[in-house]
Amino acid sequence: MPIFGTTILSFIPGWSDEGGRFAIEKTAEYGFDMLEIILPSSLDFDAKTTKKLLDDYRISGRCTLNLPANCHIPLYPEQATSLIKSALDKVAEMDGDFLGGVLHSAIGTFTGNPCTKEEKIIIQQVFIEVADYANKRNITIAPEPINRYESYVFTAADEVLDMIESIGTTNIGLHLDTFHMNIEERNFYDPIIRAGNRLKHVHITESDRGMTGEGNVHWDDFFKALAAINYQGPLVLENFSSQITALVGPTSLWRPSKYNSEDLAKGSLVFMRKMVNKWYTNQK
């Protein structure tokens, strides 16, 4: 069965020592098995203390990283490479084996044109280098395609999978997010089937970032595909409540949320468990 997780954004707008402790406590209290820690781009993050705290609460942790504007790979490949390697060092300090997130570009950075052949070569060269660095630490990296309004680099699963196949390394995977899939993919089934065992991390979020099951995401197709490939990795809740006021601007929550953060997290966890039980049982 998959692992049920949530991100720090269910509780706090960004990582801090105090906020992180609160997020870990609430992750355990609400019944999740795992917390996704979105690393700050400053990498001001005490990995060893965090690992001990996760262990104390008997939950696991996984790290993701979203590249800042000054590390947009097509423009600043050296800076991006350095930051990703430093993030991998943090993962290694946590005894982790995974780094996901928007590792291919800076969210909101555009040229006004599609990703060029030359840019794709630069991106591939960076991933070859950081994958080798990660491999020496037994870490898998998994870039997350995001929608066209946030990036022009990787916006669909096929683009990431094509790069993985062209590089040929075994420690680059795919990180999918149902919010972005709802915008960019033709359906929720085929990208997962193509990914197969290269799918390493999944963000579960509704089309409006609200309560799962109350929007336009085709959840049955999605979970049917996960069960078909026997996905055993994390299903990580990533929806937002305007109750956390610091999230309103960064996540464009221009209307008040229907649910507070606690109800949103707990209700979505119930939904995820129900869908897994429905489709994984059907595969047997």
mmCIF file of C-alpha atoms in Angstrom, residues 2 49 79 112 182:
data_model
loop_
_atom_site.group_PDB
_atom_site.id
_atom_site.type_symbol
_atom_site.label_atom_id
_atom_site.label_comp_id
_atom_site.label_asym_id
_atom_site.label_seq_id
_atom_site.Cartn_x
_atom_site.Cartn_y
_atom_site.Cartn_z
ATOM 1 C CA PRO A 2 1.117 3.595 -0.541
ATOM 2 C CA THR A 49 17.589 17.619 14.778
ATOM 3 C CA GLN A 79 24.075 28.156 -9.180
ATOM 4 C CA GLY A 112 8.140 34.334 -23.382
ATOM 5 C CA ASN A 182 -5.556 18.590 -14.219
#
